[in-house]
């Protein structure tokens, strides 16, 4: 079956491994070859064949012993924001070039296969680390020190960001699934731009232990894969309470596959979403929304309706304010989190300097890229004495009001739907020197991040660009707190009835 291995998703590969139709070693080698063949996408920034093969051998041993780990031998790759023992961890920054963590992030360990004499996690074999925007700041992957990732649907376009390497690798079938992180849209937007399925769970579902921090009150890990069903499998393994993260939600382990499959009261095979109320915030469908995005999202909504859902009008009146609020609070938190990269505690140290202060200044000036510096300066400014009340405090108050607006919506609906982004993937370099243009394009993903709500990106077909169907459009679904199961249920029902999520870029 080796010729078609890369076409299989997580669930199918786990079954093939379990039935011994293929070994973990064969799989790791087959995917490694594909990664080499698609090196021009620049999706991977760290590989280590020996480490990958050692993990694969361990998975094969555990399989031979009949171990019950659910994803034994399934290949995966991690966004370079998660620290790993076996690969360097850089967060896409020169600052951390060559940095090795002494431990694995909780999410990595829970998905992984462990070493001899360690308990195995879910059993996945890691193929390495995936490119991303520097410290996850960006939405095009162009801020990475290691160069931009190319979108497999059109190599002259961006894959989105910041988890651009994760989404591109899944879309090009270099891995069946990958981890991502989402602070203001970084799982949903690249998944949308690359035609993949991704979920950002409720804040607190996945441990942040070992995730290189950007904005700690927003950062959440989640999977990017080819279907909602595969995301459910991965999230069940990744999520759950962790004593090493003080903001981790203290809840029992969740079986998202069972929740995804659970039939709704009154539902039938033809109408699995019977009774589900989907709210459409009018602010998510503004007049200037690109026509091709509008058409694809509307087609997906019509399909959800056909499956039994009812569409209701709701309002999120502070949607536009999400942009300034996020771009005050996230940089404020970043300016504090990134203070540890000073050439002493962590990070690059300048080779030549006059005194201690000069060493700090030169190390940080050399180690950080332009977008990261911009955010540190904005964050420091809004937190400074004299401006704190006007910016930071004000933004915190608005953050609460935005969260309250969602609760008002959820009185009238079970899920909220809209586009992931106002347009399809842009051309590499098109963003130019205007960061504000990029910030504005985060409008539909930021509100759920500010509220800490779970949200998904689900492929909704291809938009015509220059007259030909060419680029993926993502439908965003937002749930109330801890409603990951319902989100996955709706997305899965859509994917059972349509084949938008199975579309593959030309040449893949
Ligand atoms: N695009 C947003 C930003 O640049 C979100 C990034 C993210 O979610 N990590 O901050």
PDB file of N, CA and C in Angstrom, residues 78-143:
ATOM      1  N   UNK A  78       5.283  19.106  14.606  1.00  0.00           N
ATOM      2  CA  UNK A  78       4.887  20.138  15.560  1.00  0.00           C
ATOM      3  C   UNK A  78       5.305  21.528  15.110  1.00  0.00           C
ATOM      4  N   UNK A  79       4.408  22.463  15.319  1.00  0.00           N
ATOM      5  CA  UNK A  79       4.767  23.870  15.120  1.00  0.00           C
ATOM      6  C   UNK A  79       5.965  24.178  16.003  1.00  0.00           C
ATOM      7  N   UNK A  80       6.883  24.988  15.505  1.00  0.00           N
ATOM      8  CA  UNK A  80       8.124  25.216  16.244  1.00  0.00           C
ATOM      9  C   UNK A  80       7.947  26.136  17.454  1.00  0.00           C
ATOM     10  N   UNK A  81       6.709  26.299  17.883  1.00  0.00           N
ATOM     11  CA  UNK A  81       6.434  27.039  19.120  1.00  0.00           C
ATOM     12  C   UNK A  81       6.407  26.074  20.320  1.00  0.00           C
ATOM     13  N   UNK A  82       6.244  24.781  20.028  1.00  0.00           N
ATOM     14  CA  UNK A  82       6.272  23.781  21.104  1.00  0.00           C
ATOM     15  C   UNK A  82       7.708  23.349  21.329  1.00  0.00           C
ATOM     16  N   UNK A  83       8.139  23.318  22.593  1.00  0.00           N
ATOM     17  CA  UNK A  83       9.508  22.872  22.833  1.00  0.00           C
ATOM     18  C   UNK A  83       9.567  21.350  22.786  1.00  0.00           C
ATOM     19  N   UNK A  84      10.708  20.862  22.257  1.00  0.00           N
ATOM     20  CA  UNK A  84      10.920  19.427  22.061  1.00  0.00           C
ATOM     21  C   UNK A  84      12.339  19.062  22.457  1.00  0.00           C
ATOM     22  N   UNK A  85      12.521  17.876  23.041  1.00  0.00           N
ATOM     23  CA  UNK A  85      13.868  17.406  23.390  1.00  0.00           C
ATOM     24  C   UNK A  85      14.644  16.994  22.154  1.00  0.00           C
ATOM     25  N   UNK A  86      13.940  16.421  21.180  1.00  0.00           N
ATOM     26  CA  UNK A  86      14.633  15.792  20.061  1.00  0.00           C
ATOM     27  C   UNK A  86      14.954  16.731  18.903  1.00  0.00           C
ATOM     28  N   UNK A  87      14.362  17.923  18.908  1.00  0.00           N
ATOM     29  CA  UNK A  87      14.632  18.887  17.841  1.00  0.00           C
ATOM     30  C   UNK A  87      14.867  20.261  18.465  1.00  0.00           C
ATOM     31  N   UNK A  88      15.598  21.129  17.804  1.00  0.00           N
ATOM     32  CA  UNK A  88      15.706  22.501  18.319  1.00  0.00           C
ATOM     33  C   UNK A  88      14.331  23.162  18.325  1.00  0.00           C
ATOM     34  N   UNK A  89      14.163  24.169  19.161  1.00  0.00           N
ATOM     35  CA  UNK A  89      12.888  24.889  19.271  1.00  0.00           C
ATOM     36  C   UNK A  89      13.176  26.372  19.154  1.00  0.00           C
ATOM     37  N   UNK A  90      12.668  27.000  18.102  1.00  0.00           N
ATOM     38  CA  UNK A  90      13.081  28.381  17.811  1.00  0.00           C
ATOM     39  C   UNK A  90      11.948  29.388  17.769  1.00  0.00           C
ATOM     40  N   UNK A  91      10.696  28.949  17.711  1.00  0.00           N
ATOM     41  CA  UNK A  91       9.563  29.855  17.490  1.00  0.00           C
ATOM     42  C   UNK A  91       9.783  30.717  16.237  1.00  0.00           C
ATOM     43  N   UNK A  92      10.524  30.177  15.277  1.00  0.00           N
ATOM     44  CA  UNK A  92      10.733  30.903  14.028  1.00  0.00           C
ATOM     45  C   UNK A  92      11.632  32.121  14.171  1.00  0.00           C
ATOM     46  N   UNK A  93      12.425  32.161  15.243  1.00  0.00           N
ATOM     47  CA  UNK A  93      13.224  33.358  15.515  1.00  0.00           C
ATOM     48  C   UNK A  93      14.721  33.066  15.524  1.00  0.00           C
ATOM     49  N   UNK A  94      15.484  34.045  15.065  1.00  0.00           N
ATOM     50  CA  UNK A  94      16.937  33.962  15.191  1.00  0.00           C
ATOM     51  C   UNK A  94      17.328  33.931  16.668  1.00  0.00           C
ATOM     52  N   UNK A  95      16.516  34.600  17.483  1.00  0.00           N
ATOM     53  CA  UNK A  95      16.783  34.669  18.914  1.00  0.00           C
ATOM     54  C   UNK A  95      17.024  33.295  19.525  1.00  0.00           C
ATOM     55  N   UNK A  96      16.276  32.288  19.047  1.00  0.00           N
ATOM     56  CA  UNK A  96      16.372  30.957  19.659  1.00  0.00           C
ATOM     57  C   UNK A  96      17.034  29.944  18.722  1.00  0.00           C
ATOM     58  N   UNK A  97      17.746  30.431  17.712  1.00  0.00           N
ATOM     59  CA  UNK A  97      18.359  29.505  16.755  1.00  0.00           C
ATOM     60  C   UNK A  97      19.226  28.495  17.515  1.00  0.00           C
ATOM     61  N   UNK A  98      18.977  27.214  17.274  1.00  0.00           N
ATOM     62  CA  UNK A  98      19.789  26.169  17.901  1.00  0.00           C
ATOM     63  C   UNK A  98      19.394  25.839  19.329  1.00  0.00           C
ATOM     64  N   UNK A  99      18.397  26.511  19.879  1.00  0.00           N
ATOM     65  CA  UNK A  99      18.001  26.254  21.276  1.00  0.00           C
ATOM     66  C   UNK A  99      17.413  24.850  21.421  1.00  0.00           C
ATOM     67  N   UNK A 100      17.867  24.146  22.445  1.00  0.00           N
ATOM     68  CA  UNK A 100      17.343  22.812  22.749  1.00  0.00           C
ATOM     69  C   UNK A 100      16.681  22.839  24.099  1.00  0.00           C
ATOM     70  N   UNK A 101      15.467  22.414  24.164  1.00  0.00           N
ATOM     71  CA  UNK A 101      14.767  22.339  25.443  1.00  0.00           C
ATOM     72  C   UNK A 101      15.142  21.042  26.143  1.00  0.00           C
ATOM     73  N   UNK A 102      15.256  21.061  27.461  1.00  0.00           N
ATOM     74  CA  UNK A 102      15.517  19.804  28.179  1.00  0.00           C
ATOM     75  C   UNK A 102      14.265  18.936  28.327  1.00  0.00           C
ATOM     76  N   UNK A 103      13.105  19.453  27.925  1.00  0.00           N
ATOM     77  CA  UNK A 103      11.871  18.659  28.090  1.00  0.00           C
ATOM     78  C   UNK A 103      10.950  18.887  26.894  1.00  0.00           C
ATOM     79  N   UNK A 104       9.947  18.024  26.775  1.00  0.00           N
ATOM     80  CA  UNK A 104       8.919  18.170  25.736  1.00  0.00           C
ATOM     81  C   UNK A 104       7.732  18.949  26.300  1.00  0.00           C
ATOM     82  N   UNK A 105       7.157  19.813  25.495  1.00  0.00           N
ATOM     83  CA  UNK A 105       5.902  20.473  25.872  1.00  0.00           C
ATOM     84  C   UNK A 105       4.866  19.393  26.213  1.00  0.00           C
ATOM     85  N   UNK A 106       3.938  19.719  27.100  1.00  0.00           N
ATOM     86  CA  UNK A 106       2.910  18.736  27.485  1.00  0.00           C
ATOM     87  C   UNK A 106       2.167  18.200  26.257  1.00  0.00           C
ATOM     88  N   UNK A 107       1.804  19.094  25.332  1.00  0.00           N
ATOM     89  CA  UNK A 107       1.068  18.664  24.137  1.00  0.00           C
ATOM     90  C   UNK A 107       1.905  17.676  23.315  1.00  0.00           C
ATOM     91  N   UNK A 108       3.201  17.953  23.208  1.00  0.00           N
ATOM     92  CA  UNK A 108       4.098  17.069  22.449  1.00  0.00           C
ATOM     93  C   UNK A 108       4.191  15.709  23.141  1.00  0.00           C
ATOM     94  N   UNK A 109       4.365  15.740  24.472  1.00  0.00           N
ATOM     95  CA  UNK A 109       4.491  14.482  25.220  1.00  0.00           C
ATOM     96  C   UNK A 109       3.189  13.673  25.143  1.00  0.00           C
ATOM     97  N   UNK A 110       2.066  14.365  25.228  1.00  0.00           N
ATOM     98  CA  UNK A 110       0.789  13.634  25.214  1.00  0.00           C
ATOM     99  C   UNK A 110       0.502  13.012  23.859  1.00  0.00           C
ATOM    100  N   UNK A 111       0.986  13.628  22.803  1.00  0.00           N
ATOM    101  CA  UNK A 111       0.779  13.052  21.475  1.00  0.00           C
ATOM    102  C   UNK A 111       1.842  12.014  21.150  1.00  0.00           C
ATOM    103  N   UNK A 112       2.952  12.032  21.876  1.00  0.00           N
ATOM    104  CA  UNK A 112       4.145  11.303  21.446  1.00  0.00           C
ATOM    105  C   UNK A 112       4.172   9.852  21.863  1.00  0.00           C
ATOM    106  N   UNK A 113       5.346   9.254  21.606  1.00  0.00           N
ATOM    107  CA  UNK A 113       5.508   7.825  21.816  1.00  0.00           C
ATOM    108  C   UNK A 113       6.394   7.563  23.029  1.00  0.00           C
ATOM    109  N   UNK A 114       6.987   8.604  23.595  1.00  0.00           N
ATOM    110  CA  UNK A 114       7.847   8.449  24.771  1.00  0.00           C
ATOM    111  C   UNK A 114       9.143   7.735  24.440  1.00  0.00           C
ATOM    112  N   UNK A 115      10.038   7.690  25.419  1.00  0.00           N
ATOM    113  CA  UNK A 115      11.266   6.917  25.233  1.00  0.00           C
ATOM    114  C   UNK A 115      11.160   5.652  26.062  1.00  0.00           C
ATOM    115  N   UNK A 116      12.117   4.751  25.850  1.00  0.00           N
ATOM    116  CA  UNK A 116      12.124   3.498  26.612  1.00  0.00           C
ATOM    117  C   UNK A 116      12.016   3.845  28.092  1.00  0.00           C
ATOM    118  N   UNK A 117      11.252   3.101  28.817  1.00  0.00           N
ATOM    119  CA  UNK A 117      11.041   3.286  30.256  1.00  0.00           C
ATOM    120  C   UNK A 117      10.209   4.517  30.588  1.00  0.00           C
ATOM    121  N   UNK A 118       9.664   5.162  29.571  1.00  0.00           N
ATOM    122  CA  UNK A 118       8.728   6.270  29.837  1.00  0.00           C
ATOM    123  C   UNK A 118       7.355   5.803  29.367  1.00  0.00           C
ATOM    124  N   UNK A 119       6.296   6.300  30.003  1.00  0.00           N
ATOM    125  CA  UNK A 119       4.977   5.942  29.469  1.00  0.00           C
ATOM    126  C   UNK A 119       4.789   6.613  28.105  1.00  0.00           C
ATOM    127  N   UNK A 120       4.177   5.880  27.169  1.00  0.00           N
ATOM    128  CA  UNK A 120       3.901   6.476  25.859  1.00  0.00           C
ATOM    129  C   UNK A 120       2.689   7.390  25.981  1.00  0.00           C
ATOM    130  N   UNK A 121       2.641   8.447  25.153  1.00  0.00           N
ATOM    131  CA  UNK A 121       1.434   9.245  25.024  1.00  0.00           C
ATOM    132  C   UNK A 121       0.526   8.542  24.030  1.00  0.00           C
ATOM    133  N   UNK A 122      -0.089   9.307  23.135  1.00  0.00           N
ATOM    134  CA  UNK A 122      -0.981   8.706  22.143  1.00  0.00           C
ATOM    135  C   UNK A 122      -0.220   7.872  21.115  1.00  0.00           C
ATOM    136  N   UNK A 123       1.105   8.078  21.007  1.00  0.00           N
ATOM    137  CA  UNK A 123       1.914   7.202  20.172  1.00  0.00           C
ATOM    138  C   UNK A 123       2.360   7.755  18.826  1.00  0.00           C
ATOM    139  N   UNK A 124       2.145   9.039  18.560  1.00  0.00           N
ATOM    140  CA  UNK A 124       2.542   9.603  17.266  1.00  0.00           C
ATOM    141  C   UNK A 124       4.068   9.694  17.149  1.00  0.00           C
ATOM    142  N   UNK A 125       4.528   9.584  15.910  1.00  0.00           N
ATOM    143  CA  UNK A 125       5.952   9.686  15.589  1.00  0.00           C
ATOM    144  C   UNK A 125       6.188  11.050  14.947  1.00  0.00           C
ATOM    145  N   UNK A 126       7.093  11.830  15.511  1.00  0.00           N
ATOM    146  CA  UNK A 126       7.270  13.190  14.996  1.00  0.00           C
ATOM    147  C   UNK A 126       8.288  13.237  13.863  1.00  0.00           C
ATOM    148  N   UNK A 127       7.913  13.954  12.796  1.00  0.00           N
ATOM    149  CA  UNK A 127       8.811  14.122  11.650  1.00  0.00           C
ATOM    150  C   UNK A 127       9.619  15.407  11.746  1.00  0.00           C
ATOM    151  N   UNK A 128       9.389  16.205  12.783  1.00  0.00           N
ATOM    152  CA  UNK A 128      10.207  17.403  12.953  1.00  0.00           C
ATOM    153  C   UNK A 128       9.371  18.611  13.291  1.00  0.00           C
ATOM    154  N   UNK A 129       9.963  19.782  13.065  1.00  0.00           N
ATOM    155  CA  UNK A 129       9.367  21.038  13.498  1.00  0.00           C
ATOM    156  C   UNK A 129       8.972  21.891  12.294  1.00  0.00           C
ATOM    157  N   UNK A 130       7.842  22.561  12.457  1.00  0.00           N
ATOM    158  CA  UNK A 130       7.246  23.298  11.345  1.00  0.00           C
ATOM    159  C   UNK A 130       7.447  24.806  11.467  1.00  0.00           C
ATOM    160  N   UNK A 131       7.701  25.393  10.334  1.00  0.00           N
ATOM    161  CA  UNK A 131       7.930  26.831  10.212  1.00  0.00           C
ATOM    162  C   UNK A 131       6.705  27.618  10.706  1.00  0.00           C
ATOM    163  N   UNK A 132       6.940  28.838  11.160  1.00  0.00           N
ATOM    164  CA  UNK A 132       5.847  29.692  11.636  1.00  0.00           C
ATOM    165  C   UNK A 132       6.338  31.133  11.671  1.00  0.00           C
ATOM    166  N   UNK A 133       5.408  32.057  11.818  1.00  0.00           N
ATOM    167  CA  UNK A 133       5.802  33.450  12.003  1.00  0.00           C
ATOM    168  C   UNK A 133       6.619  33.571  13.284  1.00  0.00           C
ATOM    169  N   UNK A 134       7.517  34.540  13.316  1.00  0.00           N
ATOM    170  CA  UNK A 134       8.406  34.695  14.467  1.00  0.00           C
ATOM    171  C   UNK A 134       7.602  34.919  15.752  1.00  0.00           C
ATOM    172  N   UNK A 135       7.823  34.054  16.717  1.00  0.00           N
ATOM    173  CA  UNK A 135       7.074  34.071  17.988  1.00  0.00           C
ATOM    174  C   UNK A 135       5.560  34.088  17.749  1.00  0.00           C
ATOM    175  N   UNK A 136       5.147  33.503  16.624  1.00  0.00           N
ATOM    176  CA  UNK A 136       3.724  33.375  16.255  1.00  0.00           C
ATOM    177  C   UNK A 136       3.063  34.722  16.005  1.00  0.00           C
ATOM    178  N   UNK A 137       3.874  35.740  15.716  1.00  0.00           N
ATOM    179  CA  UNK A 137       3.316  37.073  15.454  1.00  0.00           C
ATOM    180  C   UNK A 137       3.234  37.302  13.951  1.00  0.00           C
ATOM    181  N   UNK A 138       2.030  37.179  13.422  1.00  0.00           N
ATOM    182  CA  UNK A 138       1.860  37.406  11.999  1.00  0.00           C
ATOM    183  C   UNK A 138       0.726  36.575  11.465  1.00  0.00           C
ATOM    184  N   UNK A 139       0.383  36.813  10.209  1.00  0.00           N
ATOM    185  CA  UNK A 139      -0.696  36.049   9.597  1.00  0.00           C
ATOM    186  C   UNK A 139      -0.349  35.638   8.178  1.00  0.00           C
ATOM    187  N   UNK A 140       0.955  35.652   7.849  1.00  0.00           N
ATOM    188  CA  UNK A 140       1.369  35.239   6.507  1.00  0.00           C
ATOM    189  C   UNK A 140       2.564  34.288   6.524  1.00  0.00           C
ATOM    190  N   UNK A 141       3.134  34.040   7.665  1.00  0.00           N
ATOM    191  CA  UNK A 141       4.362  33.262   7.827  1.00  0.00           C
ATOM    192  C   UNK A 141       5.595  33.997   7.286  1.00  0.00           C
ATOM    193  N   UNK A 142       5.417  35.249   6.868  1.00  0.00           N
ATOM    194  CA  UNK A 142       6.561  35.969   6.302  1.00  0.00           C
ATOM    195  C   UNK A 142       7.474  36.562   7.373  1.00  0.00           C
ATOM    196  N   UNK A 143       7.039  36.558   8.637  1.00  0.00           N
ATOM    197  CA  UNK A 143       7.924  37.112   9.663  1.00  0.00           C
ATOM    198  C   UNK A 143       8.906  36.069  10.191  1.00  0.00           C
TER     199      UNK A 143
END
